[in-house]
XYZ file of C-alpha atoms in Angstrom:
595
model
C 9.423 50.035 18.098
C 5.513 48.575 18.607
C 3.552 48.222 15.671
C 1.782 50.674 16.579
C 4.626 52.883 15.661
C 5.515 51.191 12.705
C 1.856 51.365 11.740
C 2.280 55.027 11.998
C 5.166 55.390 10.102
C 3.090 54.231 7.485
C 0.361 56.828 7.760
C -1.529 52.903 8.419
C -3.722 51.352 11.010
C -0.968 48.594 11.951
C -3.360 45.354 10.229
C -3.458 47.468 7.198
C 0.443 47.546 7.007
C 0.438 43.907 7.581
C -2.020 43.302 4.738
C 0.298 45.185 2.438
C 3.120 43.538 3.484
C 2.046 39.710 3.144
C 0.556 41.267 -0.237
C 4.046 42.103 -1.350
C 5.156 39.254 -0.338
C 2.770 37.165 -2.319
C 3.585 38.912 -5.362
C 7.718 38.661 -4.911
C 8.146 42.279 -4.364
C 10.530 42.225 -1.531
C 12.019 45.618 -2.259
C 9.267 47.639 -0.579
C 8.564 46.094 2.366
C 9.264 47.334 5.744
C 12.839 47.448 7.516
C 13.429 43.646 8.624
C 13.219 44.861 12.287
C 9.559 46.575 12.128
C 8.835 43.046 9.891
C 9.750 40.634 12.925
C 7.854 43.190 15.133
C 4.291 42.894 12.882
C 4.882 39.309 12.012
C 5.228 38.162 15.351
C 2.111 40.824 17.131
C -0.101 37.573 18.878
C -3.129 40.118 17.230
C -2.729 39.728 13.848
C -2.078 35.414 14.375
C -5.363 35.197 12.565
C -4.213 36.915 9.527
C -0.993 35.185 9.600
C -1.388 32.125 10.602
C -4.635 31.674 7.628
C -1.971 33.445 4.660
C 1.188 31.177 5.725
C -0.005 28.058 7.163
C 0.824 26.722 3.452
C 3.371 29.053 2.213
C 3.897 28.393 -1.448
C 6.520 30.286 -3.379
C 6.368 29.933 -7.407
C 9.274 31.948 -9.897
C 11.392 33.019 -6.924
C 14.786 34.217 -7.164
C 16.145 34.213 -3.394
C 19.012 36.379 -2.461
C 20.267 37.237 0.966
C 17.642 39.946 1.416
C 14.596 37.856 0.497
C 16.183 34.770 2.667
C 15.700 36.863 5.434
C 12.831 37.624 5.287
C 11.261 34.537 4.314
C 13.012 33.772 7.741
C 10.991 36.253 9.320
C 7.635 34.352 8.147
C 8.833 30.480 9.166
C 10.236 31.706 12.399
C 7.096 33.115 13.407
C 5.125 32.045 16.297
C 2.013 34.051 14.602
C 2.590 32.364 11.274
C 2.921 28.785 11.858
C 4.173 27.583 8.892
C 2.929 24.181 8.426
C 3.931 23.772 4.749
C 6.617 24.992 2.727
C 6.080 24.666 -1.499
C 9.450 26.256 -3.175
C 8.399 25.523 -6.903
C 10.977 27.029 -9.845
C 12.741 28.915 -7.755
C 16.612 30.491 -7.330
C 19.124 30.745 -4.764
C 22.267 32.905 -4.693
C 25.009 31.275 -1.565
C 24.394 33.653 0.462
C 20.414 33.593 0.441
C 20.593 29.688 0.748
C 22.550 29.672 3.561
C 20.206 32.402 5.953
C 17.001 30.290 4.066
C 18.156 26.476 5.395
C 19.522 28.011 8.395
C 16.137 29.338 9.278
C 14.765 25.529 8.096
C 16.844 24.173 10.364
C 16.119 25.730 13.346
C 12.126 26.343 12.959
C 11.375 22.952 15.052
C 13.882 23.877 17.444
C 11.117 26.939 18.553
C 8.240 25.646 20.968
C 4.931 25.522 21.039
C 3.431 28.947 21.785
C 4.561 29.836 25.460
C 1.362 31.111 26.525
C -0.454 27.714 25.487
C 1.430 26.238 28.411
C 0.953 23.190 26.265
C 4.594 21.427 25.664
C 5.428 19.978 22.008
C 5.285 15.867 23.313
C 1.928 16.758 24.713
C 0.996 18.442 21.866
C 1.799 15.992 19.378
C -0.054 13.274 21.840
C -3.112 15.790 22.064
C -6.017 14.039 20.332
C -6.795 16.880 18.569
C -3.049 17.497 17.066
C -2.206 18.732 13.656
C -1.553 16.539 11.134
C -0.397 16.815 7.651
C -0.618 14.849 4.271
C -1.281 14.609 0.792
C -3.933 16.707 -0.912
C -6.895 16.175 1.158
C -5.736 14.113 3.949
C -6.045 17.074 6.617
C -8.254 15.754 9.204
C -9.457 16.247 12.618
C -9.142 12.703 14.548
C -11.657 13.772 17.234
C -14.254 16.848 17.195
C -18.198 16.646 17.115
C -17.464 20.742 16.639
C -19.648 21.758 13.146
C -18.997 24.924 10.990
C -18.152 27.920 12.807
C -17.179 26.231 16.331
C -15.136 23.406 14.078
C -12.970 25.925 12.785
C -12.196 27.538 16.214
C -11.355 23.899 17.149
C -8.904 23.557 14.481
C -7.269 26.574 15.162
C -7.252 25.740 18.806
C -5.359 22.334 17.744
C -3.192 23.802 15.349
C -2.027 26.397 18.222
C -1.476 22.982 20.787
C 0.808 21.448 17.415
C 4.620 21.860 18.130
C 6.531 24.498 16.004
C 7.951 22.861 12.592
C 6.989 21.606 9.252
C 4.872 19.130 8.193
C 4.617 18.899 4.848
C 8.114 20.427 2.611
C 8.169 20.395 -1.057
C 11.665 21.283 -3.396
C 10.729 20.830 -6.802
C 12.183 21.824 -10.111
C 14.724 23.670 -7.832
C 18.053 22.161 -9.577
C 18.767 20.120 -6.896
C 21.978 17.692 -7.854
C 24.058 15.486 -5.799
C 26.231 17.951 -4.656
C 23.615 20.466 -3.663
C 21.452 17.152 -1.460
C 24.018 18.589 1.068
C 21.878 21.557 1.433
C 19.355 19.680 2.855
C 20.990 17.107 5.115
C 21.135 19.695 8.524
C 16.644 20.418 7.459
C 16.116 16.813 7.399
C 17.823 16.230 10.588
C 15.824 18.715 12.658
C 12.255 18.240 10.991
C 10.970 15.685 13.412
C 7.183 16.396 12.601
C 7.884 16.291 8.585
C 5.261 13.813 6.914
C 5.235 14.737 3.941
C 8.371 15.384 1.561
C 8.616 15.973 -2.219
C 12.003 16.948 -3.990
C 10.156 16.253 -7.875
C 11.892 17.135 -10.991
C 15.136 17.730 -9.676
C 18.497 16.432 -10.836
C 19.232 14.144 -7.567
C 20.783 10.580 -8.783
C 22.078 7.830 -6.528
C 24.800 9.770 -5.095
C 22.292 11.922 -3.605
C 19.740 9.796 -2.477
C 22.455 8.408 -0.295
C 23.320 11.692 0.862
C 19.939 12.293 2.242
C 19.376 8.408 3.670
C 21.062 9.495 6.736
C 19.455 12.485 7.603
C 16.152 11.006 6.890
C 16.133 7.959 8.694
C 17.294 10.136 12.271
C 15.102 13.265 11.602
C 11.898 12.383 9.997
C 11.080 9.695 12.006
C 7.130 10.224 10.989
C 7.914 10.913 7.179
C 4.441 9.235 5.436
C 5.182 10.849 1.998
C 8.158 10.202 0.004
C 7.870 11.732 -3.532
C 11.245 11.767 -6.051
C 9.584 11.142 -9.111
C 11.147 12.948 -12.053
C 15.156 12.635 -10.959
C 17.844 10.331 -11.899
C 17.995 7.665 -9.247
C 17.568 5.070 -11.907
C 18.261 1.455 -10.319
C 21.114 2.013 -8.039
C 19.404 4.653 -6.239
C 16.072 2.496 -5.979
C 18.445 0.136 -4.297
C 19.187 2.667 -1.612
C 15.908 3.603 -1.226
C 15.184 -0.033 -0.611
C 17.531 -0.254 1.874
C 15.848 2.631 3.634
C 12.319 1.144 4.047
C 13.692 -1.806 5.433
C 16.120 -0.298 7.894
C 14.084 3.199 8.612
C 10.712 3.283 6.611
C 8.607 1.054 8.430
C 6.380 4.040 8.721
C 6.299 5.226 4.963
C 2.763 5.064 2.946
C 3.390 6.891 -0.189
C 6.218 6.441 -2.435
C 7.118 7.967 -5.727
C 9.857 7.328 -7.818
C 8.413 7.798 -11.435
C 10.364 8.960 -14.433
C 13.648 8.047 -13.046
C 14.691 5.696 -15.402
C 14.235 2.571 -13.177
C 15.248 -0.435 -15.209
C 14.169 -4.377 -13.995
C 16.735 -4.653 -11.463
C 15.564 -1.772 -9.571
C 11.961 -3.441 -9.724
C 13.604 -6.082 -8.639
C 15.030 -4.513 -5.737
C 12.296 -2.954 -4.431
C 10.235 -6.103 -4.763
C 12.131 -7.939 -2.666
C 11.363 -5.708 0.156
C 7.533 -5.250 -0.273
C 6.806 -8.960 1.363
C 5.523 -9.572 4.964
C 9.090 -10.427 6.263
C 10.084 -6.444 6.695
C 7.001 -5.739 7.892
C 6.401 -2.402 6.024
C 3.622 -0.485 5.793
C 3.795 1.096 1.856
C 0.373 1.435 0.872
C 1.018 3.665 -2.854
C 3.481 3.000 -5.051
C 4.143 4.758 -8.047
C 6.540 4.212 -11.372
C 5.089 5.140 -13.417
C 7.506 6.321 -16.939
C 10.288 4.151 -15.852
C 11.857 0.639 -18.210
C 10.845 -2.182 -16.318
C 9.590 -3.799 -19.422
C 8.043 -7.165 -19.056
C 11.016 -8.936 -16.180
C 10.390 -5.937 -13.807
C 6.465 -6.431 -14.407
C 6.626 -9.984 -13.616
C 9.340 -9.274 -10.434
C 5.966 -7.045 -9.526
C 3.521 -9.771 -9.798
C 5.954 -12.111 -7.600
C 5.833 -9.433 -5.050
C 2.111 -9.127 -5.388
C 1.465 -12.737 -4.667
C 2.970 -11.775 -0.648
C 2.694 -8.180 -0.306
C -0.429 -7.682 1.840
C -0.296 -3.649 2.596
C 0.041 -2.021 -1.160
C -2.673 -0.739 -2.334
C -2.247 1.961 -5.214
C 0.020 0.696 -8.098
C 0.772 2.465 -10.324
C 2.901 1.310 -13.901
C 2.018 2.806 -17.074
C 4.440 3.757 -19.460
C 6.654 0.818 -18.718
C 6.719 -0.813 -21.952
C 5.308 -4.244 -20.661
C 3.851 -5.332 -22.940
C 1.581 -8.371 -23.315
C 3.791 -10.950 -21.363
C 4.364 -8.121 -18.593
C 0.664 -7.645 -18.325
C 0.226 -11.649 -18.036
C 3.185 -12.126 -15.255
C 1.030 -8.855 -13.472
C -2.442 -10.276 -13.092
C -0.850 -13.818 -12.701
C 0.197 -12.585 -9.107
C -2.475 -10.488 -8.904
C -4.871 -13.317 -8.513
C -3.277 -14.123 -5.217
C -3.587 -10.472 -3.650
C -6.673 -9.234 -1.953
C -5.160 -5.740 -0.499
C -4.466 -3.906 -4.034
C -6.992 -1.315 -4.751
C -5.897 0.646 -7.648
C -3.713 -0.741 -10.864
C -2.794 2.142 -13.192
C -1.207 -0.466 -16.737
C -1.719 2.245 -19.682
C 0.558 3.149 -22.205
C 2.262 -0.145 -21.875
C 1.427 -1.789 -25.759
C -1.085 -4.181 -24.564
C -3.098 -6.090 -26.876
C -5.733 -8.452 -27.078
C -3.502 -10.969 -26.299
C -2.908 -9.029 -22.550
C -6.309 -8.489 -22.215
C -7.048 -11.996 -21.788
C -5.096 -12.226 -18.612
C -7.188 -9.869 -17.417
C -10.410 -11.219 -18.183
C -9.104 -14.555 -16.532
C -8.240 -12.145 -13.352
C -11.869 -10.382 -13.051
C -12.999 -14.122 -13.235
C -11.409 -15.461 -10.662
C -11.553 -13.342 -8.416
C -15.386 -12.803 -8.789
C -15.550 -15.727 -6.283
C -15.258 -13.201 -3.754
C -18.693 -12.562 -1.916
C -19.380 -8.819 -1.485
C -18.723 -9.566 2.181
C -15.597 -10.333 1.681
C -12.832 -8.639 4.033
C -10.947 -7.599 1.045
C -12.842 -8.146 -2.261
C -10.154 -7.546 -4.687
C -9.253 -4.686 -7.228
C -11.169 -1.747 -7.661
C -9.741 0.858 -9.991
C -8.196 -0.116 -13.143
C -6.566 1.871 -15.769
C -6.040 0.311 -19.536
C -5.773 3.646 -21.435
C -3.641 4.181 -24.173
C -3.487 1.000 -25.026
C -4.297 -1.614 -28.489
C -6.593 -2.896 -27.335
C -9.154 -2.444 -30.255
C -12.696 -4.182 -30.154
C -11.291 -7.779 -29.624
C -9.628 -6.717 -26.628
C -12.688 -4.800 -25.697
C -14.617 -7.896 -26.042
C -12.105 -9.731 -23.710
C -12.320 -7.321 -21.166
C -15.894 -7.110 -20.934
C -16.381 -10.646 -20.730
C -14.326 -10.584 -17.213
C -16.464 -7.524 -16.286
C -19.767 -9.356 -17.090
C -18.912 -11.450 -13.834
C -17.278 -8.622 -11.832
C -18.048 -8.338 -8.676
C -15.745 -5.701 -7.276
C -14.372 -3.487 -9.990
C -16.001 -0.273 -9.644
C -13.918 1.809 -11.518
C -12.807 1.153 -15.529
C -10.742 3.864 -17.020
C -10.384 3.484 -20.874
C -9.211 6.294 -22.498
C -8.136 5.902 -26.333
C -7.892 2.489 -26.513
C -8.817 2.411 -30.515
C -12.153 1.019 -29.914
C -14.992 1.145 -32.622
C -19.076 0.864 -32.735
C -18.634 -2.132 -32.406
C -16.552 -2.337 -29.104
C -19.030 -0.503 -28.200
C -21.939 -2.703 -27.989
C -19.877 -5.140 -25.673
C -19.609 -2.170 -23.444
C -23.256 -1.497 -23.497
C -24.421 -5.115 -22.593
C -22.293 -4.894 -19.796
C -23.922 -1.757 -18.791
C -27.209 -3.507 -18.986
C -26.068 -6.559 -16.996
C -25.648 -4.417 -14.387
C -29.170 -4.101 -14.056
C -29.792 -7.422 -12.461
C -26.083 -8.292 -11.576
C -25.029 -6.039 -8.513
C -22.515 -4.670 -7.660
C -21.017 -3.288 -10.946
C -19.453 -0.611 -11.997
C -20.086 2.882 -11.213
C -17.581 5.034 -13.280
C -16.770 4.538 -16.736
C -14.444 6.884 -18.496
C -14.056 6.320 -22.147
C -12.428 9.501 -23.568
C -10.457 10.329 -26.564
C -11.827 6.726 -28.493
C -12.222 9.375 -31.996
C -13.823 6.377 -33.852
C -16.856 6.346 -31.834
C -19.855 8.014 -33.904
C -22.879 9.291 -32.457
C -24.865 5.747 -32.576
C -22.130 4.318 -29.845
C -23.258 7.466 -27.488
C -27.126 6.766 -28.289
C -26.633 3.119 -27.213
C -24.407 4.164 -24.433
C -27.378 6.406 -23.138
C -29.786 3.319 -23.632
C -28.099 1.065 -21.979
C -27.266 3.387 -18.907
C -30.936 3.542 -18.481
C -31.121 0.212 -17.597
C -28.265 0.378 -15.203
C -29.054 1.549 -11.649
C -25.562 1.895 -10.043
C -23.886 3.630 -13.067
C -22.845 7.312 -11.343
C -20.547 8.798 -12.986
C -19.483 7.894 -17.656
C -16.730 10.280 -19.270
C -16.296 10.463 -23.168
C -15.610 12.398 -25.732
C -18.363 13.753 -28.067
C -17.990 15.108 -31.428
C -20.996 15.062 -33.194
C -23.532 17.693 -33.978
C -26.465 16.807 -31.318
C -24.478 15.445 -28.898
C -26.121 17.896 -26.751
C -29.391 15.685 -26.924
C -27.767 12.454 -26.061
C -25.443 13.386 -23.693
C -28.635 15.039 -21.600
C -30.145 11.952 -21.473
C -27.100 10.105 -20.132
C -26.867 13.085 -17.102
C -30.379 13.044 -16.286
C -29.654 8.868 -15.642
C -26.625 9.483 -13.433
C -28.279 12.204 -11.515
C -31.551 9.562 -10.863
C -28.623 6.769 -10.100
C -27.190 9.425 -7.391
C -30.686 9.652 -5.212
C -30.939 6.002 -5.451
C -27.416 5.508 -4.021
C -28.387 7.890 -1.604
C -31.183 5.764 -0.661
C -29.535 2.692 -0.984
C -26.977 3.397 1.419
C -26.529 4.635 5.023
C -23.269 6.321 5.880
C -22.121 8.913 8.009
C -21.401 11.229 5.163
C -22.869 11.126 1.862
C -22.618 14.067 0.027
C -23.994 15.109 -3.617
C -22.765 17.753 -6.062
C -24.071 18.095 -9.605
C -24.985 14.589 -10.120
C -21.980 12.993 -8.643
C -21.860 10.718 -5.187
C -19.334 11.572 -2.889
C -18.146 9.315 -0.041
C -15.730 10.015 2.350
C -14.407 7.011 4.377
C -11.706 8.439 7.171
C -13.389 6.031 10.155
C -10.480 4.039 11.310
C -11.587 2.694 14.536
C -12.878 -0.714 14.629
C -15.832 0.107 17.038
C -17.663 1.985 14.491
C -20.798 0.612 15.150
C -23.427 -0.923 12.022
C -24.796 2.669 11.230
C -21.134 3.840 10.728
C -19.111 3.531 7.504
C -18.483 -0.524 8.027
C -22.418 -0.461 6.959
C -21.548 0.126 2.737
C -21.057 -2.706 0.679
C -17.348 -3.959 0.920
C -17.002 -2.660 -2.887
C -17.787 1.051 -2.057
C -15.627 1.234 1.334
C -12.594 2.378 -0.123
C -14.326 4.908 -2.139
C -12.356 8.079 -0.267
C -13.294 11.165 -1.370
C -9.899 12.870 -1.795
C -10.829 15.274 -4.217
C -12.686 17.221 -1.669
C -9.879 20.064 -2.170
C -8.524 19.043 -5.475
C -12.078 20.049 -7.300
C -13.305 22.380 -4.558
C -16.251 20.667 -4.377
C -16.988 22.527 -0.753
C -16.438 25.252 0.627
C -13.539 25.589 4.059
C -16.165 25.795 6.476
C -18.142 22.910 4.537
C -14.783 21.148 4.774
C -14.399 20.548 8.598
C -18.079 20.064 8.897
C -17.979 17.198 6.454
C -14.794 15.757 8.262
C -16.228 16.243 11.592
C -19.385 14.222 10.730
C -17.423 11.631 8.870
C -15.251 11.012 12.202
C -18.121 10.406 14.480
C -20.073 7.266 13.640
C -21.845 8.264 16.544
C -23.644 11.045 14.114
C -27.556 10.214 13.861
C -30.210 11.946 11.312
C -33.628 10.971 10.922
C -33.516 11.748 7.651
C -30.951 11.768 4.666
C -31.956 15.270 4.145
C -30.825 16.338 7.148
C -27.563 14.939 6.794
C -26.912 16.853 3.590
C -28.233 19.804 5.122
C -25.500 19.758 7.935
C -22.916 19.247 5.242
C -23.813 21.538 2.433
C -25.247 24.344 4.232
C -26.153 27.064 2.016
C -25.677 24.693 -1.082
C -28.538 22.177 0.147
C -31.183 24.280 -1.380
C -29.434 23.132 -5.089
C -29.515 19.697 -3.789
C -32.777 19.426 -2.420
C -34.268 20.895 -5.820
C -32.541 18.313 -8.027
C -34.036 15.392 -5.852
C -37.311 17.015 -6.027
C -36.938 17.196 -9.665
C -36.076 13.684 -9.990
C -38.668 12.035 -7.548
C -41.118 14.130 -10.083
């Protein structure tokens, strides 16, 4: 039967039947769908790819309780050469045996199916295609090579993700149940998923039995596996151990790692430690464990590793209980690393007495020139921690010499007015000492009255490169000052829009966005290598996280960010090509502020 017939059966035009049907779908009813043969018949009609292929090219499915019936025809949608599943999110969901054996079945064999046979375009050449789909976390879609802008861009990435080989890129299994026993569910997906970068089995109930299980299967099927996320199972140290073994024998390739809240004790830090040096020649850039026990011997095992490793750069460790002498062993190897970008330490019971070693870090390392290859760290995270005005003081008297921490996150850290002020002279240094900081995030500090916020607002006046300050305010007329404060980081935004020339530099609502996704080392001085060293890693990957733009906005942004090549007379321009229809807002709010 056509779908023309089925439509008919329907009393339907044949795209309004397939409308209904992926809205049944959506909504788990399963039970008033079509027969499964008139399903494979719409699903897999080249005209409604467009429909298809935009509804399941992330298929997320949330509450689901997956018998035989609904396995198949959940097989239906990832066998389809319309659909092109790219990335499969199973979230709370149920299995009887027989609807998990049709569902990994049809896992199993989705890469096995070709590229579309009337592409005449073969999966190798596909995948070598410069143009070829790629997957990753959160916002890391991107087109390698396309000058294509809004309407024509997304025809280009359809185009690409057509040439892309059949399979999945991205699979997440998570609060699914998944024990030992059951990781043998997955050992026959993992072996056939050779285009899987990105897999996360979170909050499951996998321990070191069944990280072994799936060692195997990983290291011969997912040869280009990127992202690795566990966090919330019970591998606890022995199955860090195994996973350690992995990266060195089969995860030269992996970026991402997660293994927080598994209970990892020292030894596992230990373990993994050992690994991240030059000598194995990895290429781990984020590493999290965060809620584990590595206490203050696992911190310093991390500092050791810190003094080599020369690839990490996102690391993240709070709720470790380090404590002071863990935070000391930490920034005592830190001072030899150049590479680490991000260092997440809160709700670790660091004191004063912790701070200091981090004062002494900010110090030394503020011999770095802003020219510098690799200037040092950029993000820190103290929150949740005792720090109380002394350690406030401490802090601040590393930042007052900072010359490449942009980012200071610290969120209920017990500080008072008078923490406060040290804050605010900071803020005012960075008047005359450049560069600074440029976020500040001081939330949930409940002992903070409205004079801290009024001197806050002051002293932000004085500070050009401030852009973004987070706080709590609980006071009646905190309306007044925190206007004050906005209007300052909306005048900071134009300046850093004049300050700086890069090929994408966006603005939303008194923020600056930059987007740094240039890779190639040709990029010539108008490209992305022209920003200060401390605002090159600034990558914008909250693009889809806070919906900041629109789809179409989207691949025009990452188009223009790709090709250094890019030229506009005038910055206005450039946010016109980017925002679109949203310039107008922008172009009013600069008005207003050059006023």
């Amino acid at each position: 039967m056509d779908t023309a017939a089925v439509a008919r059966s329907f009393g339907m035009d044949d795209e309004r039947v397939v409308r209904r049907a992926i809205r049944q779908i959506s909504i788990g009813d399963f039970a008033h769908l079509p027969p499964l043969r008139d399903l494979k018949t719409l699903f897999n009609n080249p005209q409604h790819q467009q429909i298809l292929q935009h509804t399941y090219h992330t298929f997320y499915l949330d509450h689901i309780a997956i018998d035989e019936v609904t396995a198949r025809v959940l097989s239906v949608i990832l066998l389809s050469r319309q659909c092109r599943c790219r990335s499969l999110q199973l979230h709370r969901c149920s299995f009887t045996d027989s609807g998990r054996k049709v569902f990994f079945s049809a896992l199993s064999i989705m890469a096995e199916y070709p590229a579309d046979s009337h592409s005449g375009v073969s999966p190798i050449s596909a995948m070598s295609s410069p143009v070829a789909f790629k997957m990753g976390l959160g916002a890391r879609h991107q087109m390698t090579q396309s000058r294509h802008t809004g309407s024509h861009a997304l025809v280009h990435c359809a185009q690409a993700d057509n040439m892309a080989p059949m399979g999945l890129y991205a699979l997440e299994l998570c609060q699914l149940g998944l024990s030992d026993k059951k990781c043998a569910w997955l050992s026959s997906v993992l072996e056939t998923q050779p285009y899987l970068q990105l897999l996360s089995l979170r909050d499951n109930h996998i321990g070191h039995t069944g990280i072994r299980r799936l060692i195997a299967p990983l290291a011969r099927g997912c040869r280009k596996l990127s992202v690795l996320d566990l966090a919330g199972n019970m591998l606890q140290s022995q199955g860090v151990r195994i996973l350690a073994q992995f990266l060195v024998t089969s995860g030269q390739g992996l970026e991402t790692l997660d293994v927080s809240s598994n209970g990892v004790t020292a030894i596992g830090a230990r373990d993994l430690a050992n690994v991240l040096v030059p000598e194995f020649n990895l290429s781990l850039k984020h590493l999290n464990l965060n809620m584990n026990q590595l206490e203050g011997s696992g911190c310093e095992a991390m500092g050791r590793m810190l003094v080599q490793n020369q690839t990490l750069e996102v690391l993240t460790l709070s709720q470790n209980n380090m404590f002071d002498n863990g935070c000391q062993a930490l920034f005592f190897g830190l001072e030899s690393n150049t590479t680490l970008k991000s260092l997440d330490i809160s709700g670790n019971f660091i004191s004063h007495v912790g701070a200091r070693s981090i004062q002494t870090y900010l110090q030394s390392s503020s011999t770095h020139t802003p020219t510098d290859n690799q200037p040092g760290l950029q993000s820190l995270n103290v929150s949740a921690n005792s720090l109380g005005d002394e350690g406030i003081d401490v802090l601040c008297g590393g930042l007052s010499t900072n010359r490449h921490l942009i980012d200071l996150i610290a969120n209920n850290v017990d500080v008072t007015d008078n923490g406060m002020q040290h804050v605010c002279k900071v803020l005012k240094a960075g008047a005359v000492n450049t560069p600074s900081l440029l976020t500040l995030s001081l939330r949930h500090n409940y002992r903070l009255t409205r004079n801290s916020y009024a001197q806050l607002a002051e002293a932000s006046k004085a500070n050009h490169n401030i852009l973004r300050i987070a706080a709590d305010l609980q006071f009646e007329g905190w309306d007044e000052v925190w206007t004050k404060v906005e209007m300052i980081l909306i005048r900071n935004t134009v300046y850093a829009m004049e300050r700086y020339r890069v090929p994408l530099l966006m603005v939303a609502r008194g923020r600056i966005l930059l987007r740094d996704i240039t890779h190639s080392t040709s990029a010539n001085s108008t490209g992305i290598y022209s920003l200060p060293i401390e605002l090159r890693r600034m990558i914008l990957i909250a693009l889809d996280k806070h919906n900041v733009l629109t789809r179409t906005q989207h691949i025009s942004a990452l188009n223009i960010a790709c090709n250094p090549a890019n030229h506009f007379s005038t910055k206005q321009e450039l946010l016109a090509a980017v925002l679109a229809n949203d310039y107008a807002f922008v172009h009013e709010m600069i008005k207003t502020v050059h006023s």
